[in-house]
PDB file of C-alpha atoms and ligand atoms in Angstrom:
ATOM      1  CA  UNK Z  26      91.704 140.965 119.634  1.00 56.00           C
ATOM      2  CA  UNK Z  27      87.282 140.256 118.808  1.00 59.00           C
ATOM      3  CA  UNK Z  28      88.197 137.444 116.657  1.00 69.00           C
ATOM      4  CA  UNK Z  29      90.679 135.993 119.677  1.00 61.00           C
ATOM      5  CA  UNK Z  30      88.135 136.513 122.517  1.00 68.00           C
ATOM      6  CA  UNK Z  31      85.526 135.265 120.273  1.00 68.00           C
ATOM      7  CA  UNK Z  32      87.574 131.677 119.464  1.00 64.00           C
ATOM      8  CA  UNK Z  33      88.361 131.311 123.711  1.00 65.00           C
ATOM      9  CA  UNK Z  34      84.534 131.135 123.497  1.00 71.00           C
ATOM     10  CA  UNK Z  35      84.187 129.130 121.375  1.00 69.00           C
ATOM     11  CA  UNK Z  36      86.425 126.755 123.019  1.00 68.00           C
ATOM     12  CA  UNK Z  37      85.293 127.348 126.169  1.00 71.00           C
ATOM     13  CA  UNK Z  38      81.402 126.321 124.752  1.00 73.00           C
ATOM     14  CA  UNK Z  39      83.240 123.520 123.590  1.00 69.00           C
ATOM     15  CA  UNK Z  40      84.933 122.041 126.713  1.00 70.00           C
ATOM     16  CA  UNK Z  41      80.802 122.739 128.540  1.00 73.00           C
ATOM     17  CA  UNK Z  42      79.612 120.519 125.456  1.00 69.00           C
ATOM     18  CA  UNK Z  43      82.044 117.681 126.535  1.00 68.00           C
ATOM     19  CA  UNK Z  44      80.815 118.162 130.425  1.00 67.00           C
ATOM     20  CA  UNK Z  45      77.081 118.547 129.742  1.00 68.00           C
ATOM     21  CA  UNK Z  46      77.919 114.883 127.595  1.00 65.00           C
ATOM     22  CA  UNK Z  47      79.398 113.184 130.291  1.00 63.00           C
ATOM     23  CA  UNK Z  48      82.766 112.657 128.247  1.00 64.00           C
ATOM     24  CA  UNK Z  49      85.386 115.080 130.122  1.00 77.00           C
ATOM     25  CA  UNK Z  50      88.531 113.423 131.138  1.00 89.00           C
ATOM     26  CA  UNK Z  51      90.816 114.289 133.638  1.00 90.00           C
ATOM     27  CA  UNK Z  52      93.845 113.878 131.916  1.00 94.00           C
ATOM     28  CA  UNK Z  53      93.117 116.237 128.596  1.00 92.00           C
ATOM     29  CA  UNK Z  54      93.620 119.803 129.668  1.00 91.00           C
ATOM     30  CA  UNK Z  55      90.511 122.122 128.023  1.00 87.00           C
ATOM     31  CA  UNK Z  56      91.078 122.991 124.607  1.00 81.00           C
ATOM     32  CA  UNK Z  57      92.087 126.398 125.268  1.00 81.00           C
ATOM     33  CA  UNK Z  58      95.478 124.405 126.176  1.00 80.00           C
ATOM     34  CA  UNK Z  59      96.074 122.815 123.031  1.00 75.00           C
ATOM     35  CA  UNK Z  60      97.911 125.412 121.611  1.00 73.00           C
ATOM     36  CA  UNK Z  61     101.243 123.339 123.198  1.00 68.00           C
ATOM     37  CA  UNK Z  62     101.012 120.434 120.811  1.00 71.00           C
ATOM     38  CA  UNK Z  63     100.168 121.915 117.952  1.00 69.00           C
ATOM     39  CA  UNK Z  64      97.534 120.635 115.440  1.00 67.00           C
ATOM     40  CA  UNK Z  65      97.255 117.008 116.988  1.00 76.00           C
ATOM     41  CA  UNK Z  66      94.807 114.666 118.786  1.00 90.00           C
ATOM     42  CA  UNK Z  67      95.668 115.137 122.335  1.00 93.00           C
ATOM     43  CA  UNK Z  68      94.560 111.477 122.864  1.00 94.00           C
ATOM     44  CA  UNK Z  69      95.125 109.578 119.775  1.00 95.00           C
ATOM     45  CA  UNK Z  70      98.670 111.006 119.630  1.00 96.00           C
ATOM     46  CA  UNK Z  71      99.221 109.569 123.220  1.00 97.00           C
ATOM     47  CA  UNK Z  72      98.021 106.787 122.127  1.00 97.00           C
ATOM     48  CA  UNK Z  73     100.698 106.442 119.668  1.00 97.00           C
ATOM     49  CA  UNK Z  74     103.345 107.295 120.808  1.00 98.00           C
ATOM     50  CA  UNK Z  75     102.587 104.938 123.740  1.00 98.00           C
ATOM     51  CA  UNK Z  76     102.948 102.279 121.378  1.00 98.00           C
ATOM     52  CA  UNK Z  77     106.351 103.579 120.085  1.00 98.00           C
ATOM     53  CA  UNK Z  78     107.388 103.807 123.578  1.00 98.00           C
ATOM     54  CA  UNK Z  79     106.710 100.110 123.666  1.00 98.00           C
ATOM     55  CA  UNK Z  80     107.559  98.918 120.669  1.00 98.00           C
ATOM     56  CA  UNK Z  81     110.402 100.866 119.799  1.00 98.00           C
ATOM     57  CA  UNK Z  82     112.315 101.586 123.140  1.00 98.00           C
ATOM     58  CA  UNK Z  83     111.254  99.050 124.870  1.00 98.00           C
ATOM     59  CA  UNK Z  84     109.003 100.930 128.082  1.00 98.00           C
ATOM     60  CA  UNK Z  85     108.533  97.991 130.604  1.00 98.00           C
ATOM     61  CA  UNK Z  86     105.867  99.000 133.518  1.00 98.00           C
ATOM     62  CA  UNK Z  87     108.691  99.443 135.890  1.00 98.00           C
ATOM     63  CA  UNK Z  88     110.822 101.699 134.296  1.00 98.00           C
ATOM     64  CA  UNK Z  89     111.954 104.843 135.974  1.00 98.00           C
ATOM     65  CA  UNK Z  90     110.514 107.652 132.965  1.00 98.00           C
ATOM     66  CA  UNK Z  91     111.619 111.105 132.488  1.00 98.00           C
ATOM     67  CA  UNK Z  92     109.617 113.338 129.950  1.00 98.00           C
ATOM     68  CA  UNK Z  93     111.663 116.468 128.895  1.00 98.00           C
ATOM     69  CA  UNK Z  94     109.267 119.356 127.158  1.00 98.00           C
ATOM     70  CA  UNK Z  95     106.557 117.141 129.205  1.00 98.00           C
ATOM     71  CA  UNK Z  96     104.050 120.497 127.922  1.00 97.00           C
ATOM     72  CA  UNK Z  97     100.675 119.474 129.936  1.00 96.00           C
ATOM     73  CA  UNK Z  98     101.014 116.068 129.811  1.00 97.00           C
ATOM     74  CA  UNK Z  99     100.166 114.358 126.683  1.00 97.00           C
ATOM     75  CA  UNK Z 100     102.861 111.425 126.873  1.00 98.00           C
ATOM     76  CA  UNK Z 101     101.873 111.399 130.763  1.00 98.00           C
ATOM     77  CA  UNK Z 102      98.584 110.858 130.160  1.00 97.00           C
ATOM     78  CA  UNK Z 103      98.742 107.287 128.731  1.00 98.00           C
ATOM     79  CA  UNK Z 104     101.925 106.371 130.715  1.00 98.00           C
ATOM     80  CA  UNK Z 105      99.478 106.841 133.993  1.00 97.00           C
ATOM     81  CA  UNK Z 106      97.853 103.620 132.776  1.00 95.00           C
ATOM     82  CA  UNK Z 107     101.018 101.552 132.078  1.00 96.00           C
ATOM     83  CA  UNK Z 108     103.258 102.679 134.764  1.00 97.00           C
ATOM     84  CA  UNK Z 109     103.403 100.210 138.323  1.00 97.00           C
ATOM     85  CA  UNK Z 110     105.469 100.244 141.672  1.00 97.00           C
ATOM     86  CA  UNK Z 111     109.035 100.513 141.161  1.00 96.00           C
ATOM     87  CA  UNK Z 112     108.036 102.642 137.679  1.00 97.00           C
ATOM     88  CA  UNK Z 113     107.610 106.386 138.005  1.00 98.00           C
ATOM     89  CA  UNK Z 114     107.523 109.663 135.822  1.00 98.00           C
ATOM     90  CA  UNK Z 115     109.210 112.762 136.048  1.00 98.00           C
ATOM     91  CA  UNK Z 116     107.982 115.552 133.836  1.00 98.00           C
ATOM     92  CA  UNK Z 117     109.761 118.977 133.118  1.00 98.00           C
ATOM     93  CA  UNK Z 118     108.647 121.889 131.114  1.00 98.00           C
ATOM     94  CA  UNK Z 119     109.652 125.526 130.979  1.00 98.00           C
ATOM     95  CA  UNK Z 120     105.827 126.742 130.665  1.00 96.00           C
ATOM     96  CA  UNK Z 121     104.705 127.360 134.295  1.00 96.00           C
ATOM     97  CA  UNK Z 122     101.023 127.318 132.848  1.00 95.00           C
ATOM     98  CA  UNK Z 123     101.567 124.185 131.870  1.00 96.00           C
ATOM     99  CA  UNK Z 124     103.262 122.422 134.770  1.00 97.00           C
ATOM    100  CA  UNK Z 125     100.904 124.194 136.934  1.00 97.00           C
ATOM    101  CA  UNK Z 126      97.868 122.430 134.862  1.00 96.00           C
ATOM    102  CA  UNK Z 127      99.157 119.088 135.452  1.00 97.00           C
ATOM    103  CA  UNK Z 128     100.639 119.480 139.446  1.00 97.00           C
ATOM    104  CA  UNK Z 129      96.904 120.234 139.907  1.00 96.00           C
ATOM    105  CA  UNK Z 130      95.598 116.874 138.165  1.00 96.00           C
ATOM    106  CA  UNK Z 131      98.023 114.018 138.134  1.00 97.00           C
ATOM    107  CA  UNK Z 132      96.797 113.507 142.188  1.00 94.00           C
ATOM    108  CA  UNK Z 133      97.372 110.187 143.988  1.00 90.00           C
ATOM    109  CA  UNK Z 134      98.718 108.085 140.069  1.00 93.00           C
ATOM    110  CA  UNK Z 135      98.998 104.318 140.962  1.00 90.00           C
ATOM    111  CA  UNK Z 136     103.093 105.445 141.104  1.00 95.00           C
ATOM    112  CA  UNK Z 137     104.620 108.766 141.608  1.00 95.00           C
ATOM    113  CA  UNK Z 138     104.109 111.258 138.579  1.00 97.00           C
ATOM    114  CA  UNK Z 139     105.923 114.774 139.457  1.00 98.00           C
ATOM    115  CA  UNK Z 140     106.119 117.680 136.985  1.00 98.00           C
ATOM    116  CA  UNK Z 141     109.396 120.319 137.396  1.00 98.00           C
ATOM    117  CA  UNK Z 142     108.937 123.964 135.730  1.00 98.00           C
ATOM    118  CA  UNK Z 143     112.446 125.564 134.901  1.00 98.00           C
ATOM    119  CA  UNK Z 144     112.154 129.535 133.529  1.00 98.00           C
ATOM    120  CA  UNK Z 145     114.601 129.160 130.386  1.00 98.00           C
ATOM    121  CA  UNK Z 146     114.030 130.770 127.486  1.00 98.00           C
ATOM    122  CA  UNK Z 147     112.970 129.970 124.118  1.00 97.00           C
ATOM    123  CA  UNK Z 148     111.187 131.972 120.854  1.00 96.00           C
ATOM    124  CA  UNK Z 149     108.051 130.393 121.122  1.00 96.00           C
ATOM    125  CA  UNK Z 150     106.971 129.196 124.210  1.00 96.00           C
ATOM    126  CA  UNK Z 151     108.917 131.282 126.588  1.00 96.00           C
ATOM    127  CA  UNK Z 152     110.078 133.910 125.585  1.00 95.00           C
ATOM    128  CA  UNK Z 153     110.878 135.475 128.882  1.00 95.00           C
ATOM    129  CA  UNK Z 154     112.815 132.745 130.440  1.00 97.00           C
ATOM    130  CA  UNK Z 155     115.493 133.765 132.534  1.00 96.00           C
ATOM    131  CA  UNK Z 156     118.163 131.318 132.247  1.00 98.00           C
ATOM    132  CA  UNK Z 157     118.848 130.027 128.708  1.00 98.00           C
ATOM    133  CA  UNK Z 158     118.500 125.635 128.244  1.00 98.00           C
ATOM    134  CA  UNK Z 159     122.542 125.310 127.223  1.00 98.00           C
ATOM    135  CA  UNK Z 160     123.186 126.199 131.086  1.00 98.00           C
ATOM    136  CA  UNK Z 161     120.101 123.662 132.434  1.00 98.00           C
ATOM    137  CA  UNK Z 162     121.327 120.959 134.833  1.00 98.00           C
ATOM    138  CA  UNK Z 163     118.543 118.921 134.674  1.00 98.00           C
ATOM    139  CA  UNK Z 164     117.624 118.281 138.515  1.00 98.00           C
ATOM    140  CA  UNK Z 165     117.827 114.644 138.548  1.00 98.00           C
ATOM    141  CA  UNK Z 166     120.699 112.191 140.058  1.00 98.00           C
ATOM    142  CA  UNK Z 167     122.775 110.842 137.389  1.00 98.00           C
ATOM    143  CA  UNK Z 168     121.412 107.147 135.855  1.00 98.00           C
ATOM    144  CA  UNK Z 169     118.367 107.415 137.668  1.00 98.00           C
ATOM    145  CA  UNK Z 170     115.959 106.967 134.510  1.00 98.00           C
ATOM    146  CA  UNK Z 171     115.608 103.405 132.690  1.00 98.00           C
ATOM    147  CA  UNK Z 172     114.065 105.942 130.020  1.00 98.00           C
ATOM    148  CA  UNK Z 173     114.137 109.501 128.895  1.00 98.00           C
ATOM    149  CA  UNK Z 174     111.269 110.875 126.491  1.00 98.00           C
ATOM    150  CA  UNK Z 175     111.544 113.686 124.509  1.00 98.00           C
ATOM    151  CA  UNK Z 176     108.357 114.213 121.901  1.00 98.00           C
ATOM    152  CA  UNK Z 177     108.374 117.382 120.228  1.00 97.00           C
ATOM    153  CA  UNK Z 178     110.871 118.919 121.653  1.00 98.00           C
ATOM    154  CA  UNK Z 179     114.266 118.807 120.538  1.00 98.00           C
ATOM    155  CA  UNK Z 180     112.319 120.521 117.315  1.00 98.00           C
ATOM    156  CA  UNK Z 181     111.819 123.665 119.225  1.00 98.00           C
ATOM    157  CA  UNK Z 182     115.882 123.683 120.579  1.00 98.00           C
ATOM    158  CA  UNK Z 183     118.901 125.727 118.611  1.00 98.00           C
ATOM    159  CA  UNK Z 184     122.189 123.855 118.889  1.00 98.00           C
ATOM    160  CA  UNK Z 185     123.663 125.188 121.640  1.00 98.00           C
ATOM    161  CA  UNK Z 186     120.866 123.059 123.993  1.00 98.00           C
ATOM    162  CA  UNK Z 187     120.051 120.791 121.693  1.00 98.00           C
ATOM    163  CA  UNK Z 188     123.710 119.220 122.244  1.00 98.00           C
ATOM    164  CA  UNK Z 189     122.979 120.611 126.237  1.00 98.00           C
ATOM    165  CA  UNK Z 190     120.724 118.070 126.457  1.00 98.00           C
ATOM    166  CA  UNK Z 191     121.894 115.145 124.763  1.00 98.00           C
ATOM    167  CA  UNK Z 192     124.474 115.500 127.527  1.00 98.00           C
ATOM    168  CA  UNK Z 193     121.865 115.851 130.114  1.00 98.00           C
ATOM    169  CA  UNK Z 194     120.373 112.445 128.328  1.00 98.00           C
ATOM    170  CA  UNK Z 195     123.400 111.216 128.956  1.00 98.00           C
ATOM    171  CA  UNK Z 196     123.986 111.568 131.874  1.00 98.00           C
ATOM    172  CA  UNK Z 197     120.752 110.549 134.222  1.00 98.00           C
ATOM    173  CA  UNK Z 198     120.149 107.330 131.556  1.00 98.00           C
ATOM    174  CA  UNK Z 199     121.137 104.462 133.890  1.00 98.00           C
ATOM    175  CA  UNK Z 200     123.211 101.612 131.627  1.00 97.00           C
ATOM    176  CA  UNK Z 201     121.258 100.225 128.602  1.00 96.00           C
ATOM    177  CA  UNK Z 202     118.649 102.886 129.501  1.00 98.00           C
ATOM    178  CA  UNK Z 203     117.222 104.429 126.576  1.00 98.00           C
ATOM    179  CA  UNK Z 204     116.335 108.125 125.293  1.00 98.00           C
ATOM    180  CA  UNK Z 205     113.020 108.419 122.879  1.00 98.00           C
ATOM    181  CA  UNK Z 206     113.005 111.500 121.220  1.00 98.00           C
ATOM    182  CA  UNK Z 207     111.775 112.728 117.526  1.00 98.00           C
ATOM    183  CA  UNK Z 208     113.384 115.131 115.165  1.00 98.00           C
ATOM    184  CA  UNK Z 209     113.080 116.550 112.024  1.00 96.00           C
ATOM    185  CA  UNK Z 210     116.713 116.092 110.348  1.00 96.00           C
ATOM    186  CA  UNK Z 211     117.568 116.863 107.147  1.00 94.00           C
ATOM    187  CA  UNK Z 212     120.166 114.961 104.457  1.00 88.00           C
ATOM    188  CA  UNK Z 213     121.115 110.805 105.640  1.00 62.00           C
ATOM    189  CA  UNK Z 214     119.096 108.379 104.395  1.00 53.00           C
ATOM    190  CA  UNK Z 215     115.440 109.691 103.130  1.00 49.00           C
ATOM    191  CA  UNK Z 216     116.150 114.346 102.677  1.00 49.00           C
ATOM    192  CA  UNK Z 217     112.669 115.796 102.986  1.00 49.00           C
ATOM    193  CA  UNK Z 218     111.487 115.668  99.403  1.00 47.00           C
ATOM    194  CA  UNK Z 219     111.853 119.806  98.323  1.00 51.00           C
ATOM    195  CA  UNK Z 220     108.041 119.334  97.212  1.00 57.00           C
ATOM    196  CA  UNK Z 221     105.758 117.946  99.765  1.00 68.00           C
ATOM    197  CA  UNK Z 222     107.636 118.669 102.834  1.00 83.00           C
ATOM    198  CA  UNK Z 223     105.687 120.643 106.228  1.00 89.00           C
ATOM    199  CA  UNK Z 224     108.434 122.982 106.544  1.00 91.00           C
ATOM    200  CA  UNK Z 225     111.212 124.891 104.370  1.00 89.00           C
ATOM    201  CA  UNK Z 226     113.942 124.706 106.276  1.00 92.00           C
ATOM    202  CA  UNK Z 227     115.817 126.982 103.705  1.00 87.00           C
ATOM    203  CA  UNK Z 228     117.625 129.002 106.450  1.00 91.00           C
ATOM    204  CA  UNK Z 229     120.535 128.177 108.694  1.00 93.00           C
ATOM    205  CA  UNK Z 230     120.467 129.872 111.884  1.00 92.00           C
ATOM    206  CA  UNK Z 231     122.924 132.138 113.690  1.00 89.00           C
ATOM    207  CA  UNK Z 232     124.131 128.855 115.610  1.00 90.00           C
ATOM    208  CA  UNK Z 233     125.993 128.018 111.516  1.00 92.00           C
ATOM    209  CA  UNK Z 234     124.274 124.183 112.559  1.00 94.00           C
ATOM    210  CA  UNK Z 235     119.834 124.124 112.969  1.00 95.00           C
ATOM    211  CA  UNK Z 236     117.905 125.123 110.558  1.00 95.00           C
ATOM    212  CA  UNK Z 237     114.783 127.250 111.401  1.00 96.00           C
ATOM    213  CA  UNK Z 238     111.967 127.615 109.338  1.00 94.00           C
ATOM    214  CA  UNK Z 239     110.799 131.281 110.324  1.00 94.00           C
ATOM    215  CA  UNK Z 240     114.347 132.854 111.424  1.00 94.00           C
ATOM    216  CA  UNK Z 241     111.837 135.237 113.323  1.00 94.00           C
ATOM    217  CA  UNK Z 242     110.518 133.148 115.970  1.00 96.00           C
ATOM    218  CA  UNK Z 243     113.862 130.446 115.326  1.00 95.00           C
ATOM    219  CA  UNK Z 244     112.758 127.821 117.960  1.00 96.00           C
ATOM    220  CA  UNK Z 245     109.171 127.686 116.713  1.00 96.00           C
ATOM    221  CA  UNK Z 246     110.365 124.529 114.102  1.00 96.00           C
ATOM    222  CA  UNK Z 247     114.071 123.020 114.011  1.00 97.00           C
ATOM    223  CA  UNK Z 248     115.952 121.145 111.882  1.00 96.00           C
ATOM    224  CA  UNK Z 249     119.414 119.492 112.317  1.00 96.00           C
ATOM    225  CA  UNK Z 250     121.601 117.072 109.862  1.00 95.00           C
ATOM    226  CA  UNK Z 251     121.442 114.005 110.682  1.00 96.00           C
ATOM    227  CA  UNK Z 252     125.247 113.896 110.809  1.00 96.00           C
ATOM    228  CA  UNK Z 253     125.396 116.431 113.139  1.00 97.00           C
ATOM    229  CA  UNK Z 254     122.685 113.915 114.942  1.00 98.00           C
ATOM    230  CA  UNK Z 255     124.520 111.161 114.737  1.00 98.00           C
ATOM    231  CA  UNK Z 256     128.626 112.746 115.638  1.00 97.00           C
ATOM    232  CA  UNK Z 257     126.623 114.565 119.349  1.00 98.00           C
ATOM    233  CA  UNK Z 258     125.063 110.979 120.358  1.00 98.00           C
ATOM    234  CA  UNK Z 259     128.606 109.231 118.841  1.00 98.00           C
ATOM    235  CA  UNK Z 260     130.078 112.176 121.571  1.00 98.00           C
ATOM    236  CA  UNK Z 261     128.035 111.453 124.641  1.00 98.00           C
ATOM    237  CA  UNK Z 262     128.385 106.996 124.101  1.00 98.00           C
ATOM    238  CA  UNK Z 263     124.352 106.706 123.038  1.00 98.00           C
ATOM    239  CA  UNK Z 264     124.298 104.097 120.738  1.00 98.00           C
ATOM    240  CA  UNK Z 265     120.815 104.575 117.879  1.00 98.00           C
ATOM    241  CA  UNK Z 266     118.928 101.817 118.054  1.00 98.00           C
ATOM    242  CA  UNK Z 267     118.838 101.511 113.543  1.00 97.00           C
ATOM    243  CA  UNK Z 268     116.829 102.850 112.200  1.00 97.00           C
ATOM    244  CA  UNK Z 269     115.736 105.539 112.444  1.00 97.00           C
ATOM    245  CA  UNK Z 270     111.995 105.821 111.505  1.00 97.00           C
ATOM    246  CA  UNK Z 271     112.042 109.035 109.323  1.00 96.00           C
ATOM    247  CA  UNK Z 272     108.546 110.894 109.595  1.00 96.00           C
ATOM    248  CA  UNK Z 273     105.506 111.785 106.949  1.00 95.00           C
ATOM    249  CA  UNK Z 274     106.901 116.164 107.423  1.00 95.00           C
ATOM    250  CA  UNK Z 275     108.903 115.037 104.611  1.00 90.00           C
ATOM    251  CA  UNK Z 276     106.272 114.171 102.642  1.00 92.00           C
ATOM    252  CA  UNK Z 277     106.844 110.347 102.195  1.00 90.00           C
ATOM    253  CA  UNK Z 278     105.565 107.295 103.929  1.00 93.00           C
ATOM    254  CA  UNK Z 279     106.548 107.330 107.731  1.00 95.00           C
ATOM    255  CA  UNK Z 280     105.675 105.736 110.647  1.00 96.00           C
ATOM    256  CA  UNK Z 281     104.995 108.944 112.694  1.00 97.00           C
ATOM    257  CA  UNK Z 282     105.111 112.619 111.975  1.00 96.00           C
ATOM    258  CA  UNK Z 283     108.370 113.272 113.473  1.00 97.00           C
ATOM    259  CA  UNK Z 284     111.672 111.333 113.041  1.00 97.00           C
ATOM    260  CA  UNK Z 285     111.418 108.930 115.575  1.00 98.00           C
ATOM    261  CA  UNK Z 286     115.654 108.167 117.355  1.00 98.00           C
ATOM    262  CA  UNK Z 287     116.072 105.525 120.020  1.00 98.00           C
ATOM    263  CA  UNK Z 288     119.232 105.109 121.323  1.00 98.00           C
ATOM    264  CA  UNK Z 289     120.822 103.400 124.330  1.00 98.00           C
ATOM    265  CA  UNK Z 290     123.854 104.255 126.861  1.00 95.00           C
TER     266      UNK Z 290
HETATM  267  C1  SAM O 310     105.297 120.719 120.789  1.00 58.60           C
HETATM  268  S1  SAM O 310     105.448 120.919 122.570  1.00 58.60           S
HETATM  269  C2  SAM O 310     104.955 118.713 123.074  1.00 58.60           C
HETATM  270  C3  SAM O 310     104.847 119.049 124.739  1.00 58.60           C
HETATM  271  C4  SAM O 310     104.729 117.532 124.688  1.00 58.60           C
HETATM  272  N1  SAM O 310     106.511 116.494 124.716  1.00 58.60           N
HETATM  273  C5  SAM O 310     104.135 116.836 124.066  1.00 58.60           C
HETATM  274  O1  SAM O 310     104.584 115.972 123.148  1.00 58.60           O
HETATM  275  O2  SAM O 310     102.995 116.746 123.912  1.00 58.60           O
HETATM  276  C6  SAM O 310     107.006 121.531 122.832  1.00 58.60           C
HETATM  277  C7  SAM O 310     106.898 121.527 124.533  1.00 58.60           C
HETATM  278  O3  SAM O 310     108.710 122.242 124.654  1.00 58.60           O
HETATM  279  C8  SAM O 310     108.756 122.683 126.227  1.00 58.60           C
HETATM  280  N2  SAM O 310     110.179 123.648 125.591  1.00 58.60           N
HETATM  281  C9  SAM O 310     110.573 124.028 124.597  1.00 58.60           C
HETATM  282  N3  SAM O 310     111.771 124.631 125.330  1.00 58.60           N
HETATM  283  C10 SAM O 310     112.688 124.014 126.312  1.00 58.60           C
HETATM  284  C11 SAM O 310     113.254 123.378 127.194  1.00 58.60           C
HETATM  285  N4  SAM O 310     114.054 123.872 126.971  1.00 58.60           N
HETATM  286  N5  SAM O 310     113.401 122.561 128.390  1.00 58.60           N
HETATM  287  C12 SAM O 310     112.238 121.757 128.442  1.00 58.60           C
HETATM  288  N6  SAM O 310     111.169 122.148 127.477  1.00 58.60           N
HETATM  289  C13 SAM O 310     110.842 123.080 126.881  1.00 58.60           C
HETATM  290  C14 SAM O 310     107.571 123.503 125.628  1.00 58.60           C
HETATM  291  O4  SAM O 310     107.104 124.807 126.398  1.00 58.60           O
HETATM  292  C15 SAM O 310     106.302 122.981 125.056  1.00 58.60           C
HETATM  293  O5  SAM O 310     105.746 122.523 126.600  1.00 58.60           O
END
């Protein structure tokens, strides 16, 4: 209790020091929000992914972008510089706190930036959530997005939800639209080395498909067999833009930390 209060004070002091030095970026949330994105550097990771969106998923300035599990806007922030009319950005997340922060800060952007909240259950991010993600209908029209992104989101969904989110992404993608998502994949061409991998996925979830690092909080880190992912993508007629870019989480060389899979409709 005392150490948590001390930590909160330290974070607040560091934020105030940024303000005093004139280093406060209005779209970078205060440090107490950064649990949403783990240990990564909020700004540097956003910049990294903007480049991946361009080079791997052909991001265009006029794209209509949907950010599934947008959190505190790590990807939204970099997209404010990129998008121009008739482009647009819609994000949604299960954390009301994150969405409220984004709604307060993304105002008067060059293109519309909207943030939706869905009160869905997740053992890590929203244990008291009222509905199951496996039954959530994304609140957007069919074929209404050119690019759907989901960075570090399928890594927090169990199989019924992950499968359903792939189906929903396929539904809202326009013809030739792309889904850019990160995963933790096992099997396939580049198995995680048993030594040096960032997670130990030795437990199988109750659904018999997903592999979890912590059975007590299953959605803390979730991996999938690559064969399962490929078969679900085929079911929804989403074509993989080969190759899959395997990540460094496996304890090997890689483009990013997680595995990057880009598919098109
Ligand atoms: C590691 S964070 C990544 C956030 C953001 N995509 C980014 O890259 O900064 C995982 C996010 O997924 C969200 N999330 C978890 N389950 C979700 C669900 N069923 N639907 C939408 N978002 C979800 C969490 O609330 C959290 O913001």
